[in-house]
CSV table of C-alpha atoms in Angstrom, one decimal:
chain,number,residue,atom,x,y,z
A,1,UNK,CA,-0.2,-18.7,-17.5
A,2,UNK,CA,0.8,-16.7,-13.8
A,3,UNK,CA,0.2,-12.9,-13.3
A,4,UNK,CA,2.2,-10.9,-11.6
A,5,UNK,CA,1.4,-7.3,-10.2
A,6,UNK,CA,4.3,-4.7,-10.0
A,7,UNK,CA,2.2,-1.8,-8.5
A,8,UNK,CA,4.8,1.0,-8.5
A,9,UNK,CA,4.1,4.6,-9.3
A,10,UNK,CA,7.8,5.1,-10.9
A,11,UNK,CA,7.4,4.4,-15.2
A,12,UNK,CA,11.1,3.5,-15.5
A,13,UNK,CA,11.4,1.5,-12.6
A,14,UNK,CA,8.3,-0.9,-13.5
A,15,UNK,CA,9.8,-1.6,-17.0
A,16,UNK,CA,12.9,-2.0,-15.7
A,17,UNK,CA,11.9,-4.8,-13.0
A,18,UNK,CA,9.6,-5.7,-16.1
A,19,UNK,CA,12.3,-6.4,-18.1
A,20,UNK,CA,14.4,-7.8,-15.8
A,21,UNK,CA,12.3,-10.5,-14.3
A,22,UNK,CA,11.1,-11.5,-18.4
A,23,UNK,CA,14.3,-13.9,-18.8
A,24,UNK,CA,13.0,-15.4,-15.3
A,25,UNK,CA,9.3,-15.7,-16.2
A,26,UNK,CA,8.4,-16.7,-19.8
A,27,UNK,CA,5.3,-18.1,-19.6
A,28,UNK,CA,4.4,-15.0,-16.6
A,29,UNK,CA,2.0,-11.7,-17.6
A,30,UNK,CA,3.3,-8.9,-15.6
A,31,UNK,CA,0.4,-6.7,-14.5
A,32,UNK,CA,1.2,-2.8,-13.9
A,33,UNK,CA,-0.2,-0.3,-11.5
A,34,UNK,CA,0.8,3.5,-10.1
A,35,UNK,CA,-1.5,4.1,-7.3
A,36,UNK,CA,-3.8,2.4,-4.6
A,37,UNK,CA,-6.9,2.7,-7.1
A,38,UNK,CA,-5.1,1.6,-10.2
A,39,UNK,CA,-3.4,-1.9,-8.0
A,40,UNK,CA,-7.6,-2.6,-6.3
A,41,UNK,CA,-8.8,-1.6,-9.7
A,42,UNK,CA,-6.7,-4.5,-11.3
A,43,UNK,CA,-7.5,-7.3,-8.9
A,44,UNK,CA,-10.7,-6.6,-9.2
A,45,UNK,CA,-10.7,-7.4,-13.1
A,46,UNK,CA,-7.3,-10.0,-13.4
A,47,UNK,CA,-8.5,-12.9,-11.4
A,48,UNK,CA,-5.1,-15.0,-12.2
A,49,UNK,CA,-3.0,-12.2,-10.0
A,50,UNK,CA,-0.8,-15.2,-7.7
A,51,UNK,CA,1.3,-12.1,-6.6
A,52,UNK,CA,2.1,-8.7,-6.0
A,53,UNK,CA,5.0,-6.4,-6.0
A,54,UNK,CA,4.2,-3.4,-3.8
A,55,UNK,CA,5.8,0.0,-3.2
A,56,UNK,CA,5.0,1.7,0.2
A,57,UNK,CA,5.3,5.2,-1.3
A,58,UNK,CA,2.8,5.2,-4.2
A,59,UNK,CA,-0.2,7.3,-4.4
A,60,UNK,CA,-2.7,6.2,-1.6
A,61,UNK,CA,0.1,3.5,-0.5
A,62,UNK,CA,1.2,5.6,2.1
A,63,UNK,CA,2.0,4.6,5.8
A,64,UNK,CA,1.3,1.1,4.5
A,65,UNK,CA,-2.6,2.0,3.7
A,66,UNK,CA,-1.4,0.1,0.2
A,67,UNK,CA,-0.5,-3.1,2.2
A,68,UNK,CA,-3.5,-3.2,4.5
A,69,UNK,CA,-5.5,-2.5,2.0
A,70,UNK,CA,-4.7,-5.4,0.0
A,71,UNK,CA,-4.4,-7.7,2.7
A,72,UNK,CA,-7.8,-6.6,3.9
A,73,UNK,CA,-9.4,-7.3,-0.1
A,74,UNK,CA,-7.4,-10.2,-1.1
A,75,UNK,CA,-6.1,-11.8,1.5
A,76,UNK,CA,-5.3,-14.9,-0.8
A,77,UNK,CA,-3.2,-13.2,-2.6
A,78,UNK,CA,0.7,-13.1,-1.1
A,79,UNK,CA,2.2,-9.7,-1.6
A,80,UNK,CA,6.0,-8.6,-1.5
A,81,UNK,CA,6.8,-5.1,-0.3
A,82,UNK,CA,9.5,-4.0,-3.0
A,83,UNK,CA,11.3,-0.3,-1.3
A,84,UNK,CA,13.9,1.6,-1.0
A,85,UNK,CA,13.3,1.8,2.7
A,86,UNK,CA,15.5,-0.3,4.2
A,87,UNK,CA,15.3,0.6,7.8
A,88,UNK,CA,14.8,-2.8,9.9
A,89,UNK,CA,12.0,-1.1,11.4
A,90,UNK,CA,10.1,-0.4,8.2
A,91,UNK,CA,10.7,-4.5,7.6
A,92,UNK,CA,9.4,-6.0,10.9
A,93,UNK,CA,6.3,-3.5,10.2
A,94,UNK,CA,5.3,-5.0,6.5
A,95,UNK,CA,5.7,-8.4,7.6
A,96,UNK,CA,3.9,-7.6,10.9
A,97,UNK,CA,1.1,-6.1,8.5
A,98,UNK,CA,1.0,-9.3,6.9
A,99,UNK,CA,3.4,-9.0,4.0
A,100,UNK,CA,5.2,-12.7,2.5
A,101,UNK,CA,8.7,-10.6,1.8
A,102,UNK,CA,10.7,-7.7,1.9
A,103,UNK,CA,12.6,-6.9,-1.3
A,104,UNK,CA,14.9,-3.9,-1.3
A,105,UNK,CA,15.0,-1.9,-4.3
A,106,UNK,CA,18.5,-3.3,-4.7
A,107,UNK,CA,18.3,-6.4,-4.0
A,108,UNK,CA,20.4,-7.5,-7.3
A,109,UNK,CA,17.8,-9.0,-10.2
A,110,UNK,CA,18.8,-13.3,-9.6
A,111,UNK,CA,17.9,-12.6,-6.2
A,112,UNK,CA,14.2,-11.3,-6.5
A,113,UNK,CA,13.5,-13.8,-8.9
A,114,UNK,CA,14.7,-16.3,-6.3
A,115,UNK,CA,12.2,-14.4,-3.8
A,116,UNK,CA,9.4,-14.9,-6.1
A,117,UNK,CA,9.7,-18.5,-6.5
A,118,UNK,CA,9.7,-18.7,-2.7
A,119,UNK,CA,7.3,-16.9,-2.6
A,120,UNK,CA,5.0,-18.2,-4.4
A,121,UNK,CA,5.5,-22.0,-2.9
A,122,UNK,CA,3.7,-20.6,0.4
A,123,UNK,CA,6.9,-19.3,1.9
A,124,UNK,CA,8.2,-15.8,3.0
A,125,UNK,CA,11.9,-14.2,2.1
A,126,UNK,CA,13.7,-11.5,3.4
A,127,UNK,CA,17.1,-10.8,3.1
A,128,UNK,CA,19.5,-13.6,5.2
A,129,UNK,CA,21.2,-9.8,6.0
A,130,UNK,CA,18.1,-8.8,8.0
A,131,UNK,CA,17.1,-12.3,9.6
A,132,UNK,CA,19.2,-12.0,12.6
A,133,UNK,CA,17.7,-8.0,13.0
A,134,UNK,CA,14.7,-8.8,12.3
A,135,UNK,CA,14.4,-11.5,15.2
A,136,UNK,CA,16.2,-8.7,17.8
A,137,UNK,CA,12.7,-6.1,17.5
A,138,UNK,CA,12.8,-5.2,21.4
A,139,UNK,CA,9.1,-5.7,22.5
A,140,UNK,CA,7.8,-2.4,22.5
A,141,UNK,CA,8.0,-2.3,18.8
A,142,UNK,CA,6.6,-5.7,18.6
A,143,UNK,CA,3.2,-4.2,20.7
A,144,UNK,CA,3.4,-1.4,18.5
A,145,UNK,CA,3.2,-2.9,15.5
A,146,UNK,CA,0.6,-5.1,17.0
A,147,UNK,CA,-1.9,-2.0,17.8
A,148,UNK,CA,-0.9,-0.4,14.1
A,149,UNK,CA,-1.6,-3.5,13.0
A,150,UNK,CA,-5.3,-2.8,14.4
A,151,UNK,CA,-6.1,0.9,12.6
A,152,UNK,CA,-8.0,0.6,9.9
A,153,UNK,CA,-7.5,2.2,6.0
A,154,UNK,CA,-9.8,4.9,6.8
A,155,UNK,CA,-8.1,6.2,10.5
A,156,UNK,CA,-4.1,4.7,9.3
A,157,UNK,CA,-5.7,8.2,7.1
A,158,UNK,CA,-6.3,10.6,9.1
A,159,UNK,CA,-2.7,9.8,10.5
A,160,UNK,CA,-1.2,10.8,7.7
A,161,UNK,CA,-3.1,13.9,7.5
A,162,UNK,CA,-2.7,14.8,11.5
A,163,UNK,CA,1.4,14.5,10.5
A,164,UNK,CA,1.3,16.2,7.6
A,165,UNK,CA,-0.5,19.4,10.3
A,166,UNK,CA,-4.0,19.4,9.1
A,167,UNK,CA,-7.2,20.3,11.5
A,168,UNK,CA,-10.3,17.9,11.8
A,169,UNK,CA,-12.0,20.5,9.1
A,170,UNK,CA,-9.7,20.5,6.8
A,171,UNK,CA,-9.2,16.6,6.9
A,172,UNK,CA,-13.0,16.2,6.8
A,173,UNK,CA,-12.7,18.0,3.2
A,174,UNK,CA,-9.8,16.4,1.8
A,175,UNK,CA,-11.3,13.1,3.0
A,176,UNK,CA,-14.9,13.9,2.1
A,177,UNK,CA,-16.5,13.4,5.0
A,178,UNK,CA,-18.2,15.3,7.8
A,179,UNK,CA,-16.0,17.1,10.6
A,180,UNK,CA,-17.9,14.6,13.6
A,181,UNK,CA,-17.0,11.7,11.7
A,182,UNK,CA,-12.7,12.7,11.6
A,183,UNK,CA,-13.4,13.4,15.5
A,184,UNK,CA,-14.6,9.6,15.4
A,185,UNK,CA,-12.2,8.5,13.7
A,186,UNK,CA,-9.7,10.3,15.2
A,187,UNK,CA,-10.9,9.0,18.9
A,188,UNK,CA,-10.9,5.5,17.5
A,189,UNK,CA,-7.2,5.9,16.7
A,190,UNK,CA,-5.9,7.4,20.3
A,191,UNK,CA,-7.8,4.1,21.9
A,192,UNK,CA,-6.2,1.7,19.5
A,193,UNK,CA,-3.0,3.1,19.8
A,194,UNK,CA,-3.5,3.5,23.5
A,195,UNK,CA,-2.5,7.4,23.4
A,196,UNK,CA,-4.1,10.4,24.9
A,197,UNK,CA,-3.7,13.3,22.5
A,198,UNK,CA,-3.0,14.1,18.8
A,199,UNK,CA,0.6,14.8,19.3
A,200,UNK,CA,1.3,11.5,21.0
A,201,UNK,CA,-0.1,10.2,17.5
A,202,UNK,CA,2.3,12.6,15.6
A,203,UNK,CA,5.1,11.6,17.4
A,204,UNK,CA,3.7,7.8,16.7
A,205,UNK,CA,3.7,8.7,13.1
A,206,UNK,CA,7.2,9.8,13.3
A,207,UNK,CA,8.5,6.5,14.6
A,208,UNK,CA,6.8,5.0,12.0
A,209,UNK,CA,7.7,6.4,9.1
A,210,UNK,CA,9.3,5.5,5.7
A,211,UNK,CA,12.5,7.1,4.7
């Protein structure tokens, strides 16, 4: 029996997606998670999951941390991002970070089912209307995405705190590490992103933010 994991923090959306997909996948068990931690816990306990339908903004998954974390820990399980953020920059980022598909939450159920079938057979899927736009993403964005991909989940978490305006001491408290560790993370972030200041890092996060 195939297993699909729906990772989204909105219970009504999970329930609606489960109900919508059941007629198309009668022999499939649909599992649920509402945060990055619960998603990783389910993945650790269930070894037959063949696809993850991942929301980008559930707790712990912000700024692509959920996608990066799951691709790092479970590289053999395909991931399709299901998101209300439909900007082409977001699509380019999730595909660059290793997702096998991008499914807008506005997609009709029949098309979601077709996307799932395509991805579980080894393909990739984005809406046809986005394909031409995706190909036109400029070289600067492509280079930016490549640098961003080199960041670790911890470094992305530090970036998100920087963008929220927290100082090193506050970030250290939130992450339960030393201030020296945060300084080391920030130095590594600046080096990997080829920038020089915290302000540039915040501007970069603004450019990459989800809407």
